[in-house]
Amino acid sequence: GNPVQDLYIPGFAEYNAALDTELHKNLVLQDAEQGGLLNMEDVSQSIHPDRDKEEFNDRYIRFIESLAQRYADVHDRQDGGALSQLVLWRGALNIVPIKTKREICQDLLATDNADFDKLGCINEVVLVDSESSIAPTAPSPPSLKPTDSAASEDPTKVPVAPPPTSGPTSIPTEEPTKAPAVPPPTSGPTSMPTEENFGDDNGSSSFLGTP
């Protein structure tokens, strides 16, 4: 043990006083008539753990219960209560592994619910509802299984592609479309010149309007 463990534990002297009172004064050195083990008149007739096993066990259980209550009273007078005292006591005794309050409570939750409640561990751990903690599942991909009508068709038949969602609604036929008519020019002569318009043998041109 740690020889200076009392320096780490608030209330150490009170714990020792509680143990001394219940173990020595109220059990070992107390008269058997008063609930202890000692026969004041004849020490050889004191309650013996082997000879008076049932009676000894009853008094020993009463001693444990009384001591636990005295310890609980000391816990309540310290900051942080019993759980903080336990952490400090483990540290004073160099108990490994070192555990935090939450780690101690998590272990008790899995092994000893009574001590979990006694130490007030409900304030140290977060209890998650099993139903609300289930992560949502991703939606299932659409099934590729053919429908009954599709399965009844000829499997060798090539499926027809659906029409496009945009663009022409019908496929053009092989007949070519007519070329659009060329619009008349916006300026210049309104008709193509003929041979008669290019002039006579003298070189004049009535089309150009020159003599």
PDB file of C-alpha atoms in Angstrom:
ATOM      1  CA  GLY A   1       0.000   0.000   0.000  1.00  0.00           C
ATOM      2  CA  ASN A   2       0.894   3.664  -0.138  1.00  0.00           C
ATOM      3  CA  PRO A   3       2.288   4.817   3.227  1.00  0.00           C
ATOM      4  CA  VAL A   4       0.960   8.334   2.694  1.00  0.00           C
ATOM      5  CA  GLN A   5      -2.400   7.325   1.243  1.00  0.00           C
ATOM      6  CA  ASP A   6      -4.241   9.278   3.927  1.00  0.00           C
ATOM      7  CA  LEU A   7      -2.887  12.465   2.307  1.00  0.00           C
ATOM      8  CA  TYR A   8      -4.727  11.594  -0.908  1.00  0.00           C
ATOM      9  CA  ILE A   9      -8.080  10.690   0.641  1.00  0.00           C
ATOM     10  CA  PRO A  10     -10.270  13.362   2.208  1.00  0.00           C
ATOM     11  CA  GLY A  11     -11.959  11.903   5.260  1.00  0.00           C
ATOM     12  CA  PHE A  12      -9.297   9.221   5.773  1.00  0.00           C
ATOM     13  CA  ALA A  13      -9.339   9.659   9.558  1.00  0.00           C
ATOM     14  CA  GLU A  14     -13.129   9.404   9.573  1.00  0.00           C
ATOM     15  CA  TYR A  15     -12.998   6.106   7.680  1.00  0.00           C
ATOM     16  CA  ASN A  16     -10.542   4.709  10.180  1.00  0.00           C
ATOM     17  CA  ALA A  17     -12.675   5.873  13.095  1.00  0.00           C
ATOM     18  CA  ALA A  18     -15.733   4.182  11.560  1.00  0.00           C
ATOM     19  CA  LEU A  19     -13.818   0.916  11.133  1.00  0.00           C
ATOM     20  CA  ASP A  20     -12.479   1.038  14.690  1.00  0.00           C
ATOM     21  CA  THR A  21     -15.946   1.634  16.114  1.00  0.00           C
ATOM     22  CA  GLU A  22     -17.729  -1.139  14.238  1.00  0.00           C
ATOM     23  CA  LEU A  23     -14.978  -3.779  14.273  1.00  0.00           C
ATOM     24  CA  HIS A  24     -13.544  -3.434  17.752  1.00  0.00           C
ATOM     25  CA  LYS A  25     -16.103  -1.691  19.908  1.00  0.00           C
ATOM     26  CA  ASN A  26     -19.272  -3.143  18.416  1.00  0.00           C
ATOM     27  CA  LEU A  27     -18.109  -6.641  17.353  1.00  0.00           C
ATOM     28  CA  VAL A  28     -14.872  -8.141  18.670  1.00  0.00           C
ATOM     29  CA  LEU A  29     -14.759  -6.492  22.098  1.00  0.00           C
ATOM     30  CA  GLN A  30     -18.490  -6.130  22.593  1.00  0.00           C
ATOM     31  CA  ASP A  31     -20.230  -8.418  25.049  1.00  0.00           C
ATOM     32  CA  ALA A  32     -22.094 -11.250  23.382  1.00  0.00           C
ATOM     33  CA  GLU A  33     -25.176 -10.189  25.287  1.00  0.00           C
ATOM     34  CA  GLN A  34     -24.964  -6.808  23.556  1.00  0.00           C
ATOM     35  CA  GLY A  35     -24.575  -8.238  20.042  1.00  0.00           C
ATOM     36  CA  GLY A  36     -20.801  -8.684  20.075  1.00  0.00           C
ATOM     37  CA  LEU A  37     -18.629 -11.804  20.096  1.00  0.00           C
ATOM     38  CA  LEU A  38     -16.955 -11.637  23.504  1.00  0.00           C
ATOM     39  CA  ASN A  39     -18.079 -13.536  26.565  1.00  0.00           C
ATOM     40  CA  MET A  40     -17.012 -11.253  29.389  1.00  0.00           C
ATOM     41  CA  GLU A  41     -17.338 -13.942  32.051  1.00  0.00           C
ATOM     42  CA  ASP A  42     -15.594 -16.753  30.201  1.00  0.00           C
ATOM     43  CA  VAL A  43     -13.558 -15.793  27.149  1.00  0.00           C
ATOM     44  CA  SER A  44     -13.367 -19.433  26.043  1.00  0.00           C
ATOM     45  CA  GLN A  45     -17.127 -19.331  25.588  1.00  0.00           C
ATOM     46  CA  SER A  46     -17.029 -16.383  23.233  1.00  0.00           C
ATOM     47  CA  ILE A  47     -18.772 -16.846  19.911  1.00  0.00           C
ATOM     48  CA  HIS A  48     -16.433 -18.822  17.665  1.00  0.00           C
ATOM     49  CA  PRO A  49     -16.604 -18.767  13.812  1.00  0.00           C
ATOM     50  CA  ASP A  50     -16.322 -22.589  13.607  1.00  0.00           C
ATOM     51  CA  ARG A  51     -18.155 -23.762  16.692  1.00  0.00           C
ATOM     52  CA  ASP A  52     -20.908 -21.129  16.488  1.00  0.00           C
ATOM     53  CA  LYS A  53     -20.916 -20.724  12.762  1.00  0.00           C
ATOM     54  CA  GLU A  54     -24.510 -19.613  12.235  1.00  0.00           C
ATOM     55  CA  GLU A  55     -24.526 -17.114  15.095  1.00  0.00           C
ATOM     56  CA  PHE A  56     -21.115 -15.771  14.080  1.00  0.00           C
ATOM     57  CA  ASN A  57     -22.243 -15.236  10.478  1.00  0.00           C
ATOM     58  CA  ASP A  58     -25.328 -13.343  11.583  1.00  0.00           C
ATOM     59  CA  ARG A  59     -23.281 -10.936  13.706  1.00  0.00           C
ATOM     60  CA  TYR A  60     -20.631 -10.578  11.044  1.00  0.00           C
ATOM     61  CA  ILE A  61     -23.243  -9.634   8.427  1.00  0.00           C
ATOM     62  CA  ARG A  62     -24.642  -7.050  10.848  1.00  0.00           C
ATOM     63  CA  PHE A  63     -21.128  -5.667  11.308  1.00  0.00           C
ATOM     64  CA  ILE A  64     -20.645  -5.301   7.515  1.00  0.00           C
ATOM     65  CA  GLU A  65     -23.956  -3.515   7.117  1.00  0.00           C
ATOM     66  CA  SER A  66     -23.231  -1.090   9.962  1.00  0.00           C
ATOM     67  CA  LEU A  67     -19.734  -0.355   8.644  1.00  0.00           C
ATOM     68  CA  ALA A  68     -21.055   0.249   5.126  1.00  0.00           C
ATOM     69  CA  GLN A  69     -23.555   2.760   6.474  1.00  0.00           C
ATOM     70  CA  ARG A  70     -20.855   4.599   8.401  1.00  0.00           C
ATOM     71  CA  TYR A  71     -18.660   4.707   5.299  1.00  0.00           C
ATOM     72  CA  ALA A  72     -21.591   6.036   3.273  1.00  0.00           C
ATOM     73  CA  ASP A  73     -22.020   8.841   5.776  1.00  0.00           C
ATOM     74  CA  VAL A  74     -18.348   9.766   5.332  1.00  0.00           C
ATOM     75  CA  HIS A  75     -18.707   9.638   1.526  1.00  0.00           C
ATOM     76  CA  ASP A  76     -21.603  12.067   1.622  1.00  0.00           C
ATOM     77  CA  ARG A  77     -19.574  14.610   3.544  1.00  0.00           C
ATOM     78  CA  GLN A  78     -16.874  14.737   0.833  1.00  0.00           C
ATOM     79  CA  ASP A  79     -16.946  16.631  -2.449  1.00  0.00           C
ATOM     80  CA  GLY A  80     -17.942  14.324  -5.287  1.00  0.00           C
ATOM     81  CA  GLY A  81     -19.362  11.646  -3.025  1.00  0.00           C
ATOM     82  CA  ALA A  82     -18.433   7.976  -3.089  1.00  0.00           C
ATOM     83  CA  LEU A  83     -17.383   7.895  -6.745  1.00  0.00           C
ATOM     84  CA  SER A  84     -14.745  10.599  -6.308  1.00  0.00           C
ATOM     85  CA  GLN A  85     -13.539   8.891  -3.142  1.00  0.00           C
ATOM     86  CA  LEU A  86     -13.156   5.624  -5.038  1.00  0.00           C
ATOM     87  CA  VAL A  87     -11.068   7.265  -7.767  1.00  0.00           C
ATOM     88  CA  LEU A  88      -8.804   8.881  -5.150  1.00  0.00           C
ATOM     89  CA  TRP A  89      -8.500   5.628  -3.198  1.00  0.00           C
ATOM     90  CA  ARG A  90      -7.469   3.684  -6.299  1.00  0.00           C
ATOM     91  CA  GLY A  91      -4.836   6.299  -7.022  1.00  0.00           C
ATOM     92  CA  ALA A  92      -3.522   6.198  -3.453  1.00  0.00           C
ATOM     93  CA  LEU A  93      -3.131   2.411  -3.675  1.00  0.00           C
ATOM     94  CA  ASN A  94      -1.479   2.635  -7.128  1.00  0.00           C
ATOM     95  CA  ILE A  95      -4.120   0.339  -8.607  1.00  0.00           C
ATOM     96  CA  VAL A  96      -3.718  -0.252 -12.335  1.00  0.00           C
ATOM     97  CA  PRO A  97      -5.124   0.294 -14.818  1.00  0.00           C
ATOM     98  CA  ILE A  98      -5.909   3.876 -13.897  1.00  0.00           C
ATOM     99  CA  LYS A  99      -9.607   4.523 -14.527  1.00  0.00           C
ATOM    100  CA  THR A 100     -11.653   7.676 -14.787  1.00  0.00           C
ATOM    101  CA  LYS A 101     -15.085   8.040 -13.214  1.00  0.00           C
ATOM    102  CA  ARG A 102     -16.745   7.254 -16.524  1.00  0.00           C
ATOM    103  CA  GLU A 103     -14.656   4.125 -17.082  1.00  0.00           C
ATOM    104  CA  ILE A 104     -15.486   2.844 -13.600  1.00  0.00           C
ATOM    105  CA  CYS A 105     -19.177   3.441 -14.222  1.00  0.00           C
ATOM    106  CA  GLN A 106     -19.109   1.752 -17.618  1.00  0.00           C
ATOM    107  CA  ASP A 107     -17.585  -1.356 -16.028  1.00  0.00           C
ATOM    108  CA  LEU A 108     -20.189  -1.367 -13.261  1.00  0.00           C
ATOM    109  CA  LEU A 109     -23.014  -0.937 -15.758  1.00  0.00           C
ATOM    110  CA  ALA A 110     -21.932  -4.180 -17.420  1.00  0.00           C
ATOM    111  CA  THR A 111     -21.229  -6.144 -14.235  1.00  0.00           C
ATOM    112  CA  ASP A 112     -22.894  -4.713 -11.118  1.00  0.00           C
ATOM    113  CA  ASN A 113     -26.017  -2.589 -11.475  1.00  0.00           C
ATOM    114  CA  ALA A 114     -26.435  -2.260  -7.709  1.00  0.00           C
ATOM    115  CA  ASP A 115     -23.058  -0.550  -7.249  1.00  0.00           C
ATOM    116  CA  PHE A 116     -23.731   1.467 -10.413  1.00  0.00           C
ATOM    117  CA  ASP A 117     -26.739   2.992  -8.677  1.00  0.00           C
ATOM    118  CA  LYS A 118     -25.010   3.269  -5.309  1.00  0.00           C
ATOM    119  CA  LEU A 119     -22.157   5.345  -6.730  1.00  0.00           C
ATOM    120  CA  GLY A 120     -24.485   7.658  -8.640  1.00  0.00           C
ATOM    121  CA  CYS A 121     -23.031   6.603 -11.979  1.00  0.00           C
ATOM    122  CA  ILE A 122     -26.165   7.669 -13.828  1.00  0.00           C
ATOM    123  CA  ASN A 123     -24.657  11.181 -13.909  1.00  0.00           C
ATOM    124  CA  GLU A 124     -21.407   9.986 -15.482  1.00  0.00           C
ATOM    125  CA  VAL A 125     -22.514   7.896 -18.458  1.00  0.00           C
ATOM    126  CA  VAL A 126     -24.833   8.549 -21.385  1.00  0.00           C
ATOM    127  CA  LEU A 127     -27.428   5.857 -21.896  1.00  0.00           C
ATOM    128  CA  VAL A 128     -28.531   5.574 -25.542  1.00  0.00           C
ATOM    129  CA  ASP A 129     -31.889   4.178 -26.537  1.00  0.00           C
ATOM    130  CA  SER A 130     -31.213   1.067 -28.615  1.00  0.00           C
ATOM    131  CA  GLU A 131     -34.017   1.918 -31.042  1.00  0.00           C
ATOM    132  CA  SER A 132     -33.036   5.545 -31.623  1.00  0.00           C
ATOM    133  CA  SER A 133     -29.358   4.666 -31.954  1.00  0.00           C
ATOM    134  CA  ILE A 134     -29.875   2.455 -34.980  1.00  0.00           C
ATOM    135  CA  ALA A 135     -28.357   4.127 -38.024  1.00  0.00           C
ATOM    136  CA  PRO A 136     -30.734   4.607 -40.945  1.00  0.00           C
ATOM    137  CA  THR A 137     -30.203   2.138 -43.738  1.00  0.00           C
ATOM    138  CA  ALA A 138     -29.611   3.200 -47.317  1.00  0.00           C
ATOM    139  CA  PRO A 139     -32.522   2.702 -49.711  1.00  0.00           C
ATOM    140  CA  SER A 140     -32.386  -0.525 -51.688  1.00  0.00           C
ATOM    141  CA  PRO A 141     -31.459  -0.199 -55.392  1.00  0.00           C
ATOM    142  CA  PRO A 142     -34.257  -0.775 -57.872  1.00  0.00           C
ATOM    143  CA  SER A 143     -34.813  -4.411 -58.660  1.00  0.00           C
ATOM    144  CA  LEU A 144     -33.548  -5.623 -62.035  1.00  0.00           C
ATOM    145  CA  LYS A 145     -35.811  -8.662 -61.982  1.00  0.00           C
ATOM    146  CA  PRO A 146     -38.020  -8.683 -65.133  1.00  0.00           C
ATOM    147  CA  THR A 147     -41.727  -8.396 -64.696  1.00  0.00           C
ATOM    148  CA  ASP A 148     -44.052 -11.267 -65.479  1.00  0.00           C
ATOM    149  CA  SER A 149     -45.072  -9.757 -68.834  1.00  0.00           C
ATOM    150  CA  ALA A 150     -41.455  -9.170 -69.849  1.00  0.00           C
ATOM    151  CA  ALA A 151     -40.488 -12.676 -68.811  1.00  0.00           C
ATOM    152  CA  SER A 152     -43.226 -14.170 -70.983  1.00  0.00           C
ATOM    153  CA  GLU A 153     -41.911 -12.496 -74.137  1.00  0.00           C
ATOM    154  CA  ASP A 154     -39.451 -14.064 -76.561  1.00  0.00           C
ATOM    155  CA  PRO A 155     -36.020 -13.723 -74.888  1.00  0.00           C
ATOM    156  CA  THR A 156     -34.312 -13.491 -78.308  1.00  0.00           C
ATOM    157  CA  LYS A 157     -36.342 -10.461 -79.342  1.00  0.00           C
ATOM    158  CA  VAL A 158     -34.296  -7.270 -79.400  1.00  0.00           C
ATOM    159  CA  PRO A 159     -36.027  -4.615 -77.337  1.00  0.00           C
ATOM    160  CA  VAL A 160     -37.007  -1.425 -79.129  1.00  0.00           C
ATOM    161  CA  ALA A 161     -35.322   1.663 -77.762  1.00  0.00           C
ATOM    162  CA  PRO A 162     -37.744   4.269 -76.411  1.00  0.00           C
ATOM    163  CA  PRO A 163     -38.080   7.555 -78.349  1.00  0.00           C
ATOM    164  CA  PRO A 164     -35.838  10.412 -77.152  1.00  0.00           C
ATOM    165  CA  THR A 165     -37.275  12.813 -74.630  1.00  0.00           C
ATOM    166  CA  SER A 166     -36.258  15.848 -76.755  1.00  0.00           C
ATOM    167  CA  GLY A 167     -35.688  16.641 -80.442  1.00  0.00           C
ATOM    168  CA  PRO A 168     -37.829  15.605 -83.411  1.00  0.00           C
ATOM    169  CA  THR A 169     -40.721  13.323 -82.589  1.00  0.00           C
ATOM    170  CA  SER A 170     -40.374  11.334 -85.857  1.00  0.00           C
ATOM    171  CA  ILE A 171     -37.501   9.966 -87.893  1.00  0.00           C
ATOM    172  CA  PRO A 172     -37.085  11.794 -91.254  1.00  0.00           C
ATOM    173  CA  THR A 173     -37.818   9.714 -94.378  1.00  0.00           C
ATOM    174  CA  GLU A 174     -35.375   9.136 -97.199  1.00  0.00           C
ATOM    175  CA  GLU A 175     -37.153  11.673 -99.460  1.00  0.00           C
ATOM    176  CA  PRO A 176     -34.957  14.782 -99.559  1.00  0.00           C
ATOM    177  CA  THR A 177     -36.496  18.027 -98.687  1.00  0.00           C
ATOM    178  CA  LYS A 178     -36.888  20.695-101.326  1.00  0.00           C
ATOM    179  CA  ALA A 179     -34.283  23.410-101.384  1.00  0.00           C
ATOM    180  CA  PRO A 180     -35.707  26.732-100.319  1.00  0.00           C
ATOM    181  CA  ALA A 181     -36.275  29.283-103.089  1.00  0.00           C
ATOM    182  CA  VAL A 182     -33.582  31.905-103.385  1.00  0.00           C
ATOM    183  CA  PRO A 183     -35.070  35.281-102.492  1.00  0.00           C
ATOM    184  CA  PRO A 184     -34.728  38.104-105.054  1.00  0.00           C
ATOM    185  CA  PRO A 185     -31.888  40.534-104.434  1.00  0.00           C
ATOM    186  CA  THR A 186     -32.745  43.642-102.528  1.00  0.00           C
ATOM    187  CA  SER A 187     -31.007  45.955-105.060  1.00  0.00           C
ATOM    188  CA  GLY A 188     -29.983  45.905-108.744  1.00  0.00           C
ATOM    189  CA  PRO A 189     -31.926  44.603-111.678  1.00  0.00           C
ATOM    190  CA  THR A 190     -35.074  42.656-110.910  1.00  0.00           C
ATOM    191  CA  SER A 191     -34.484  40.152-113.755  1.00  0.00           C
ATOM    192  CA  MET A 192     -31.539  38.373-115.282  1.00  0.00           C
ATOM    193  CA  PRO A 193     -30.260  40.010-118.525  1.00  0.00           C
ATOM    194  CA  THR A 194     -30.914  38.276-121.800  1.00  0.00           C
ATOM    195  CA  GLU A 195     -28.953  38.386-125.011  1.00  0.00           C
ATOM    196  CA  GLU A 196     -31.263  41.067-126.320  1.00  0.00           C
ATOM    197  CA  ASN A 197     -30.398  43.365-123.473  1.00  0.00           C
ATOM    198  CA  PHE A 198     -26.649  43.333-123.926  1.00  0.00           C
ATOM    199  CA  GLY A 199     -26.894  45.832-126.827  1.00  0.00           C
ATOM    200  CA  ASP A 200     -26.471  45.922-130.524  1.00  0.00           C
ATOM    201  CA  ASP A 201     -23.461  45.621-132.628  1.00  0.00           C
ATOM    202  CA  ASN A 202     -22.478  49.175-131.819  1.00  0.00           C
ATOM    203  CA  GLY A 203     -21.543  48.164-128.324  1.00  0.00           C
ATOM    204  CA  SER A 204     -24.288  50.037-126.621  1.00  0.00           C
ATOM    205  CA  SER A 205     -26.052  48.415-123.773  1.00  0.00           C
ATOM    206  CA  SER A 206     -29.601  49.277-122.966  1.00  0.00           C
ATOM    207  CA  PHE A 207     -29.413  47.066-119.877  1.00  0.00           C
ATOM    208  CA  LEU A 208     -26.652  49.195-118.380  1.00  0.00           C
ATOM    209  CA  GLY A 209     -28.452  52.332-119.473  1.00  0.00           C
ATOM    210  CA  THR A 210     -25.374  53.690-121.291  1.00  0.00           C
ATOM    211  CA  PRO A 211     -25.451  55.110-124.833  1.00  0.00           C
TER     212      PRO A 211
END
